[in-house]
CSV table of C-alpha atoms in Angstrom, one decimal:
chain,number,residue,atom,x,y,z
R,1177,MET,CA,0.0,0.0,0.0
R,1178,ILE,CA,1.8,3.1,-1.3
R,1179,HIS,CA,0.6,6.6,-1.0
R,1180,LEU,CA,1.6,10.1,-2.2
R,1181,ASP,CA,3.3,12.0,0.7
R,1182,TRP,CA,4.3,15.1,-1.3
R,1183,LEU,CA,3.4,16.6,-4.6
R,1184,SER,CA,4.8,19.8,-6.2
R,1185,ALA,CA,2.7,20.5,-9.4
R,1186,SER,CA,2.3,23.5,-11.8
R,1187,GLN,CA,0.4,24.2,-15.0
R,1188,LEU,CA,0.3,27.1,-17.5
R,1189,HIS,CA,-3.1,28.9,-17.4
R,1190,PRO,CA,-2.6,32.2,-19.4
R,1191,GLN,CA,-5.9,33.7,-18.0
R,1192,ALA,CA,-5.2,32.8,-14.4
R,1193,PRO,CA,-5.3,35.8,-11.9
R,1194,ASP,CA,-2.3,36.6,-9.8
R,1195,TRP,CA,-2.5,35.2,-6.3
R,1196,GLY,CA,0.1,35.0,-3.6
R,1197,LYS,CA,1.5,36.6,-0.5
R,1198,ALA,CA,3.1,39.6,-2.1
R,1199,LEU,CA,4.3,41.0,-5.4
R,1200,VAL,CA,8.0,41.6,-5.1
R,1201,LEU,CA,10.0,44.1,-7.2
R,1202,ASP,CA,13.8,44.0,-7.3
R,1203,LEU,CA,15.3,47.4,-8.2
R,1204,ASP,CA,18.8,48.4,-9.2
R,1205,PRO,CA,20.0,50.5,-6.3
R,1206,GLU,CA,21.9,52.9,-8.6
R,1207,THR,CA,19.5,53.4,-11.5
R,1208,GLY,CA,16.3,52.6,-9.8
R,1209,GLU,CA,15.3,50.3,-12.8
R,1210,GLU,CA,13.3,47.2,-12.1
R,1211,THR,CA,15.5,44.1,-12.5
R,1212,ARG,CA,13.0,41.4,-11.5
R,1213,ARG,CA,9.3,41.0,-10.6
R,1214,TYR,CA,7.8,37.9,-9.0
R,1215,MET,CA,5.1,36.8,-6.7
R,1216,LYS,CA,5.8,35.1,-3.4
R,1217,GLY,CA,3.6,32.1,-2.8
R,1218,ASP,CA,1.4,31.9,0.3
R,1219,GLN,CA,0.2,29.2,2.6
R,1220,ARG,CA,-3.4,28.1,2.3
R,1221,ARG,CA,-4.3,26.4,5.6
R,1222,ALA,CA,-6.9,23.8,6.5
R,1223,SER,CA,-7.9,22.3,9.9
R,1224,TRP,CA,-5.2,20.9,12.2
R,1225,ASP,CA,-2.6,23.3,10.9
R,1226,SER,CA,-2.2,21.4,7.6
R,1227,SER,CA,-1.3,23.6,4.6
R,1228,LEU,CA,-0.4,23.9,0.9
R,1229,HIS,CA,1.9,26.4,-0.6
R,1230,ILE,CA,0.2,28.1,-3.6
R,1231,ARG,CA,1.1,30.7,-6.1
R,1232,SER,CA,-0.4,32.0,-9.3
R,1233,TYR,CA,1.6,34.5,-11.4
R,1234,GLY,CA,2.4,35.2,-15.0
R,1235,GLY,CA,-0.1,32.6,-16.2
R,1236,ARG,CA,1.3,29.7,-14.1
R,1237,VAL,CA,-0.4,28.1,-11.2
R,1238,GLU,CA,1.7,26.2,-8.6
R,1239,VAL,CA,0.8,24.1,-5.6
R,1240,SER,CA,3.2,22.2,-3.3
R,1241,GLY,CA,2.5,20.2,-0.2
R,1242,ASN,CA,1.3,16.9,1.2
R,1243,PRO,CA,-2.1,16.0,-0.3
R,1244,SER,CA,-2.5,13.1,2.1
R,1245,LYS,CA,-2.3,15.3,5.1
R,1246,TRP,CA,-4.6,18.1,3.9
R,1247,GLY,CA,-7.1,18.8,6.7
R,1248,ARG,CA,-5.7,15.9,8.8
R,1249,LEU,CA,-3.5,15.6,11.9
R,1250,GLU,CA,-1.3,12.9,10.4
R,1251,ALA,CA,-1.0,10.8,7.2
R,1252,ILE,CA,-0.1,7.2,8.3
R,1253,VAL,CA,-2.2,6.2,5.2
R,1254,GLY,CA,-3.0,8.7,2.5
R,1255,VAL,CA,-4.1,9.2,-1.1
R,1256,PRO,CA,-2.8,6.3,-3.3
R,1257,THR,CA,-3.2,7.8,-6.8
R,1258,MET,CA,-2.3,10.9,-8.7
R,1259,THR,CA,-6.0,11.4,-9.5
R,1260,ASP,CA,-6.8,11.5,-5.8
R,1261,ALA,CA,-4.0,14.0,-5.2
R,1262,LEU,CA,-5.2,16.3,-8.0
R,1263,GLU,CA,-8.7,16.1,-6.5
R,1264,VAL,CA,-7.4,17.5,-3.2
R,1265,TYR,CA,-5.5,20.3,-4.9
R,1266,ASN,CA,-8.3,21.2,-7.3
R,1267,ARG,CA,-10.8,21.7,-4.5
R,1268,VAL,CA,-8.5,24.2,-2.9
R,1269,LEU,CA,-7.8,26.0,-6.2
R,1270,ALA,CA,-11.6,26.3,-6.9
R,1271,GLU,CA,-12.1,28.0,-3.5
R,1272,LEU,CA,-9.5,30.6,-4.5
R,1273,GLY,CA,-11.0,31.1,-8.0
R,1274,LEU,CA,-7.9,29.6,-9.7
R,1275,PRO,CA,-8.1,27.2,-12.7
R,1276,ALA,CA,-7.8,23.5,-11.9
R,1277,PHE,CA,-4.9,21.1,-12.7
R,1278,THR,CA,-5.5,18.7,-15.5
R,1279,ALA,CA,-3.9,15.3,-16.1
R,1280,GLY,CA,-3.4,16.1,-19.8
R,1281,SER,CA,-2.8,13.8,-22.6
R,1282,ARG,CA,0.0,12.6,-24.8
R,1283,VAL,CA,0.9,14.9,-27.8
R,1284,TRP,CA,3.3,14.4,-30.7
R,1285,LEU,CA,6.0,17.1,-30.9
R,1286,GLN,CA,6.7,17.5,-34.6
R,1287,GLU,CA,9.9,19.5,-34.2
R,1288,ALA,CA,11.4,17.2,-31.6
R,1289,GLN,CA,10.0,14.1,-33.2
R,1290,LYS,CA,8.8,12.6,-29.9
R,1291,TRP,CA,5.8,12.0,-27.7
R,1292,ALA,CA,5.3,14.2,-24.7
R,1293,TRP,CA,2.6,15.2,-22.2
R,1294,ASP,CA,0.7,18.4,-21.7
R,1295,GLY,CA,-1.3,19.3,-18.6
R,1296,ALA,CA,0.2,19.7,-15.1
R,1297,ARG,CA,3.9,19.3,-14.5
R,1298,VAL,CA,5.5,17.5,-11.5
R,1299,SER,CA,8.7,18.9,-10.0
R,1300,ARG,CA,8.7,16.7,-6.8
R,1301,LEU,CA,6.9,13.5,-5.9
R,1302,ASP,CA,7.3,11.6,-2.6
R,1303,LEU,CA,6.1,8.0,-2.5
R,1304,THR,CA,5.7,6.3,0.8
R,1305,ARG,CA,5.2,2.7,2.1
R,1306,ASN,CA,4.7,1.7,5.8
R,1307,LEU,CA,6.6,-1.4,7.1
R,1308,VAL,CA,5.7,-3.4,10.2
R,1309,LEU,CA,8.7,-4.8,12.1
R,1310,GLY,CA,6.8,-6.1,15.1
R,1311,SER,CA,8.4,-4.3,18.0
R,1312,PRO,CA,10.4,-1.1,18.9
R,1313,ALA,CA,13.6,-3.3,19.3
R,1314,ALA,CA,13.2,-4.8,15.9
R,1315,LEU,CA,12.7,-1.3,14.3
R,1316,ARG,CA,15.9,-0.1,16.1
R,1317,ALA,CA,17.8,-3.1,14.9
R,1318,TYR,CA,16.6,-2.5,11.3
R,1319,LEU,CA,17.7,1.1,11.3
R,1320,ASP,CA,21.1,0.1,12.7
R,1321,TRP,CA,21.5,-2.5,9.9
R,1322,MET,CA,20.2,-0.1,7.3
R,1323,SER,CA,22.9,2.5,8.3
R,1324,THR,CA,25.5,0.0,6.9
R,1325,GLN,CA,23.8,-0.3,3.5
R,1326,ARG,CA,24.0,1.7,0.3
R,1327,PHE,CA,21.4,3.1,-2.1
R,1328,GLY,CA,21.0,3.4,-5.8
R,1329,ARG,CA,23.3,2.7,-8.8
R,1330,ARG,CA,26.1,4.8,-7.4
R,1331,GLY,CA,26.0,3.0,-4.0
R,1332,LEU,CA,25.5,6.1,-1.9
R,1333,PRO,CA,25.9,5.3,1.8
R,1334,PHE,CA,23.1,5.8,4.2
R,1335,ARG,CA,23.7,8.3,7.0
R,1336,VAL,CA,22.0,8.6,10.4
R,1337,VAL,CA,20.1,11.8,11.1
R,1338,GLN,CA,17.6,13.1,13.7
R,1339,GLU,CA,19.2,11.5,16.7
R,1340,GLY,CA,19.2,8.0,15.2
R,1341,GLN,CA,15.5,7.9,14.3
R,1342,THR,CA,16.1,8.3,10.6
R,1343,VAL,CA,18.6,6.9,8.0
R,1344,GLN,CA,18.7,8.4,4.5
R,1345,ALA,CA,20.8,8.4,1.3
R,1346,GLY,CA,20.7,10.1,-2.0
R,1347,LYS,CA,20.2,13.6,-3.4
R,1348,ARG,CA,17.1,15.8,-3.2
R,1349,ASP,CA,17.1,16.8,-6.8
R,1350,ARG,CA,17.3,13.2,-7.9
R,1351,ARG,CA,16.4,10.4,-5.5
R,1352,LEU,CA,16.4,10.5,-1.7
R,1353,MET,CA,15.5,7.4,0.3
R,1354,LYS,CA,14.5,7.7,3.9
R,1355,PHE,CA,13.7,5.2,6.6
R,1356,TYR,CA,12.4,6.5,9.9
R,1357,ASP,CA,10.5,5.7,13.1
R,1358,LYS,CA,6.9,6.8,12.4
R,1359,GLY,CA,5.8,6.3,16.0
R,1360,ALA,CA,8.5,8.6,17.4
R,1361,GLU,CA,7.6,11.3,14.9
R,1362,LEU,CA,3.9,11.1,15.9
R,1363,VAL,CA,4.7,11.2,19.7
R,1364,GLN,CA,6.9,14.3,19.2
R,1365,ARG,CA,4.1,16.0,17.2
R,1366,ALA,CA,1.8,15.3,20.1
R,1367,LYS,CA,4.2,17.0,22.4
R,1368,ASP,CA,4.4,20.0,20.1
R,1369,TRP,CA,0.6,20.3,20.1
R,1370,ARG,CA,0.4,20.3,23.9
R,1371,LEU,CA,2.5,23.4,23.9
R,1372,ARG,CA,0.1,25.3,21.7
R,1373,ARG,CA,-2.5,27.8,22.9
R,1374,CYS,CA,-5.6,26.8,21.1
R,1375,GLU,CA,-8.9,25.1,21.8
R,1376,GLU,CA,-8.0,22.0,19.7
R,1377,LYS,CA,-4.7,21.2,21.3
R,1378,ASP,CA,-6.0,18.6,23.8
R,1379,ASP,CA,-7.9,16.6,21.2
R,1380,ALA,CA,-5.1,16.8,18.7
R,1381,ALA,CA,-2.4,15.8,21.3
R,1382,PHE,CA,-4.5,12.9,22.6
R,1383,TYR,CA,-5.1,11.5,19.1
R,1384,LEU,CA,-1.5,11.9,17.9
R,1385,GLU,CA,-0.2,10.4,21.1
R,1386,ARG,CA,-2.6,7.4,20.6
R,1387,CYS,CA,-1.4,7.0,17.0
R,1388,GLY,CA,2.2,7.3,18.1
R,1389,ASN,CA,2.0,4.7,20.8
R,1390,TRP,CA,0.2,2.3,18.5
R,1391,ALA,CA,2.8,2.8,15.8
R,1392,LYS,CA,5.6,2.2,18.3
R,1393,SER,CA,4.0,-1.0,19.6
R,1394,ILE,CA,4.1,-2.6,16.1
R,1395,GLY,CA,7.4,-1.2,15.1
R,1396,LEU,CA,6.0,1.0,12.3
R,1397,LEU,CA,8.8,2.1,9.9
R,1398,ARG,CA,8.3,4.7,7.2
R,1399,ALA,CA,10.1,3.9,3.8
R,1400,GLU,CA,9.9,7.1,1.8
R,1401,LEU,CA,11.2,7.7,-1.7
R,1402,GLN,CA,11.6,11.3,-2.8
R,1403,LEU,CA,11.9,11.9,-6.6
R,1404,GLY,CA,13.3,15.3,-7.5
R,1405,ALA,CA,13.1,17.5,-10.5
R,1406,LYS,CA,16.1,16.1,-12.4
R,1407,GLU,CA,15.1,12.4,-11.8
R,1408,LEU,CA,11.5,13.2,-13.0
R,1409,SER,CA,12.7,15.1,-16.1
R,1410,GLU,CA,15.3,12.6,-17.2
R,1411,SER,CA,12.9,9.7,-16.8
R,1412,SER,CA,10.1,11.6,-18.7
R,1413,LEU,CA,7.8,11.4,-15.6
R,1414,ASN,CA,7.6,15.1,-15.0
R,1415,TYR,CA,3.9,15.3,-16.0
R,1416,VAL,CA,0.9,14.2,-14.0
R,1417,GLY,CA,-0.5,12.3,-16.9
R,1418,ALA,CA,2.5,10.0,-17.1
R,1419,TRP,CA,1.7,8.5,-13.7
R,1420,SER,CA,-0.7,5.6,-13.8
R,1421,ASP,CA,-1.8,3.8,-10.7
R,1422,GLU,CA,0.3,0.8,-11.7
R,1423,LEU,CA,3.4,2.9,-12.4
R,1424,ILE,CA,3.4,4.4,-8.9
R,1425,THR,CA,3.9,1.0,-7.4
R,1426,ARG,CA,6.3,-0.3,-10.1
R,1427,ARG,CA,8.5,2.8,-9.9
R,1428,TYR,CA,8.7,2.6,-6.1
R,1429,ASP,CA,9.7,-1.0,-6.2
R,1430,GLU,CA,12.3,-0.3,-8.9
R,1431,LEU,CA,13.9,2.6,-7.1
R,1432,ALA,CA,13.5,1.9,-3.4
R,1433,MET,CA,15.9,-0.2,-1.5
R,1434,PRO,CA,15.6,-3.8,-2.6
R,1435,MET,CA,16.0,-5.2,0.9
R,1436,ALA,CA,12.9,-3.3,2.0
R,1437,MET,CA,10.6,-5.3,-0.3
R,1438,SER,CA,12.3,-8.3,-2.0
R,1439,ASP,CA,9.4,-10.8,-2.2
R,1440,LYS,CA,6.8,-9.2,-4.4
R,1441,SER,CA,4.5,-12.3,-4.5
R,1442,ASP,CA,3.2,-11.7,-1.0
R,1443,GLU,CA,4.7,-8.3,-0.3
R,1444,SER,CA,6.8,-9.7,2.5
R,1445,SER,CA,10.5,-10.1,3.1
R,1446,ARG,CA,13.0,-11.0,5.7
R,1447,MET,CA,16.0,-9.0,6.8
R,1448,GLY,CA,18.9,-11.4,6.4
R,1449,THR,CA,20.0,-13.9,9.1
R,1450,TYR,CA,22.3,-12.2,11.5
R,1451,MET,CA,25.4,-14.1,12.5
R,1452,ASN,CA,26.4,-14.6,16.1
R,1453,MET,CA,29.7,-16.5,15.6
R,1454,SER,CA,32.5,-16.7,13.1
R,1455,ASP,CA,31.6,-20.3,12.5
R,1456,ASP,CA,28.1,-19.3,11.4
R,1457,MET,CA,29.5,-16.8,9.0
R,1458,LYS,CA,31.9,-19.4,7.6
R,1459,ARG,CA,29.2,-21.9,7.1
R,1460,SER,CA,27.0,-19.3,5.2
R,1461,LEU,CA,29.9,-18.3,3.0
R,1462,MET,CA,30.7,-22.0,2.2
R,1463,SER,CA,27.0,-22.7,1.4
R,1464,ALA,CA,27.1,-19.8,-1.1
R,1465,GLY,CA,30.0,-21.4,-2.9
R,1466,ALA,CA,33.2,-20.3,-1.1
R,1467,THR,CA,35.9,-22.9,-0.3
R,1468,GLU,CA,36.6,-23.5,3.4
R,1469,ARG,CA,39.9,-21.6,3.1
R,1470,ASN,CA,38.4,-18.6,1.3
R,1471,ALA,CA,35.4,-18.5,3.7
R,1472,MET,CA,37.7,-18.3,6.7
R,1473,THR,CA,39.8,-15.6,5.0
R,1474,MET,CA,36.7,-13.5,4.4
R,1475,VAL,CA,35.5,-14.1,8.0
R,1476,ASN,CA,38.8,-12.8,9.3
R,1477,TRP,CA,38.6,-9.9,6.8
R,1478,VAL,CA,35.2,-8.9,8.1
R,1479,LEU,CA,36.2,-9.2,11.7
R,1480,GLY,CA,39.3,-7.0,11.0
R,1481,TRP,CA,37.1,-4.4,9.3
R,1482,MET,CA,34.8,-4.3,12.4
R,1483,SER,CA,37.9,-3.8,14.5
R,1484,GLY,CA,38.9,-0.7,12.5
R,1485,SER,CA,41.3,-2.2,9.9
R,1486,ASP,CA,41.3,-0.9,6.3
R,1487,PRO,CA,39.5,-3.5,4.2
R,1488,CYS,CA,41.3,-2.3,1.0
R,1489,GLU,CA,44.8,-2.9,2.5
R,1490,GLY,CA,46.7,-5.6,0.6
R,1491,LEU,CA,44.0,-6.2,-2.0
R,1492,SER,CA,43.7,-5.3,-5.6
R,1493,ARG,CA,40.8,-3.1,-6.6
R,1494,ARG,CA,39.2,-6.1,-8.5
R,1495,MET,CA,39.6,-8.5,-5.5
R,1496,PHE,CA,38.3,-5.9,-3.0
R,1497,TYR,CA,35.0,-5.4,-5.0
R,1498,TYR,CA,34.6,-9.1,-5.6
R,1499,ARG,CA,35.0,-9.9,-1.9
R,1500,ALA,CA,32.9,-7.0,-0.8
R,1501,LYS,CA,30.0,-8.0,-3.0
R,1502,PHE,CA,30.2,-11.6,-2.0
R,1503,VAL,CA,30.1,-10.8,1.7
R,1504,ARG,CA,27.3,-8.2,1.2
R,1505,ASP,CA,25.2,-10.7,-0.7
R,1506,VAL,CA,25.6,-13.5,1.7
R,1507,LEU,CA,26.0,-11.9,5.1
R,1508,GLY,CA,24.3,-8.5,4.6
R,1509,ILE,CA,27.5,-6.7,5.7
R,1510,ASP,CA,28.8,-3.8,3.5
R,1511,VAL,CA,32.5,-3.2,4.2
R,1512,ARG,CA,32.4,-0.1,2.0
R,1513,SER,CA,30.7,1.7,4.9
R,1514,LYS,CA,32.2,2.6,8.2
R,1515,PRO,CA,31.9,-0.2,10.7
R,1516,ASN,CA,28.9,0.2,13.0
R,1517,ILE,CA,29.6,-1.5,16.3
R,1518,LEU,CA,25.9,-1.2,17.4
R,1519,THR,CA,24.8,-2.9,14.2
R,1520,PHE,CA,27.3,-5.7,14.7
R,1521,GLY,CA,26.0,-6.1,18.3
R,1522,THR,CA,22.5,-6.4,16.8
R,1523,ARG,CA,23.8,-9.2,14.5
R,1524,VAL,CA,25.0,-11.0,17.6
R,1525,ARG,CA,21.7,-10.7,19.5
R,1526,VAL,CA,19.1,-11.1,16.8
R,1527,ARG,CA,18.7,-14.1,14.5
R,1528,GLU,CA,16.0,-12.8,12.2
R,1529,ILE,CA,13.6,-9.8,11.8
R,1530,GLU,CA,10.4,-10.1,9.7
R,1531,VAL,CA,9.4,-7.2,7.6
R,1532,ARG,CA,6.0,-6.8,6.1
R,1533,PRO,CA,3.9,-3.9,4.7
R,1534,LEU,CA,1.2,-2.3,6.7
R,1535,THR,CA,-2.3,-3.2,5.5
R,1536,LEU,CA,-5.7,-1.6,6.1
R,1537,GLU,CA,-6.6,-4.5,8.4
R,1538,ASP,CA,-3.7,-3.5,10.7
R,1539,LEU,CA,-5.2,-0.1,11.4
R,1540,PRO,CA,-7.0,0.2,14.8
R,1541,HIS,CA,-10.8,0.8,14.7
R,1542,TRP,CA,-10.4,4.4,16.0
R,1543,TYR,CA,-8.0,5.5,13.3
R,1544,GLN,CA,-9.4,8.4,11.3
R,1545,ARG,CA,-8.9,7.5,7.6
R,1546,PRO,CA,-8.8,10.2,4.9
R,1547,GLY,CA,-12.0,11.1,3.1
R,1548,ILE,CA,-10.9,9.6,-0.1
R,1549,GLN,CA,-11.2,5.8,0.3
R,1550,GLN,CA,-7.8,4.0,0.2
R,1551,ALA,CA,-7.1,0.9,-1.9
R,1552,ALA,CA,-5.3,-1.9,-0.3
């Protein structure tokens, strides 16, 4: 179950009125001549402090925000299709007297000799899936393990942010992959609401705290893929009309970390078996095809890396990458990253962690679902 967690869209509407926070004029301080004129966008707010950033100027309408959270306190589940997201945005645009976004259609560009889309353009799209790990300890172990992994074709390392509650890798203008503790985020948001001076604060804080405690109890992990302007443009997916319901799921599965969802038949996977002894590692390497001598050599190599030794020392470039790939595929250990002692300790303590996607049946009966019905 994947939903849209952020959408930045724009469309040319030559007759659209100007709308925004303020019209800004940049003047040359010496000559007084106008050098630039632009409209600053403004926040359109709904209930529970949710908002969208909107601007209309020079015949272009722009909206940016989280369509799944519009008018809601949280977005554990949200709008699953581009059609649903446009419906949310277009209701707001209609209230402001601005023209609606359209999905558009494919058109043939004679000069460029290629097919393209018209309609609304997309400059950022965040796709999100919720994973259930079963407990807070399992979620913590998964994040520790993920911090040793790499992302994408270039093998960008994951880094830990937000006091260990999030690991992320990639670039915002292309692809950014984030895994984070959804329960901790909701509990913190509940605390923020309790500090506010408004009539709704007690109801909001109570509900968010309830959601957060439930999410913590099941080890709810958010797996969020952010697609930036360069990625969307280069893959010809920078128009709303290009995104079918099927493509949203397929693109997420192609670009998100493969270890997050490896078994597509039942949408479940298992995070690799953790080794608690060098003999276990040796047996696993031999089962994968290594000779007893080579397996023991690689075990000692991994243990040396965990102790701070340089894994490249004494190896040719070709041998290093061969050995690193073999160890990563079999043991789930990436020696190209810095050794994480906490992660290694997790491997000693935990044999296996089951990872599965959140389903609608998992949601508690009191959970407030969005107005647009979700598809499982």
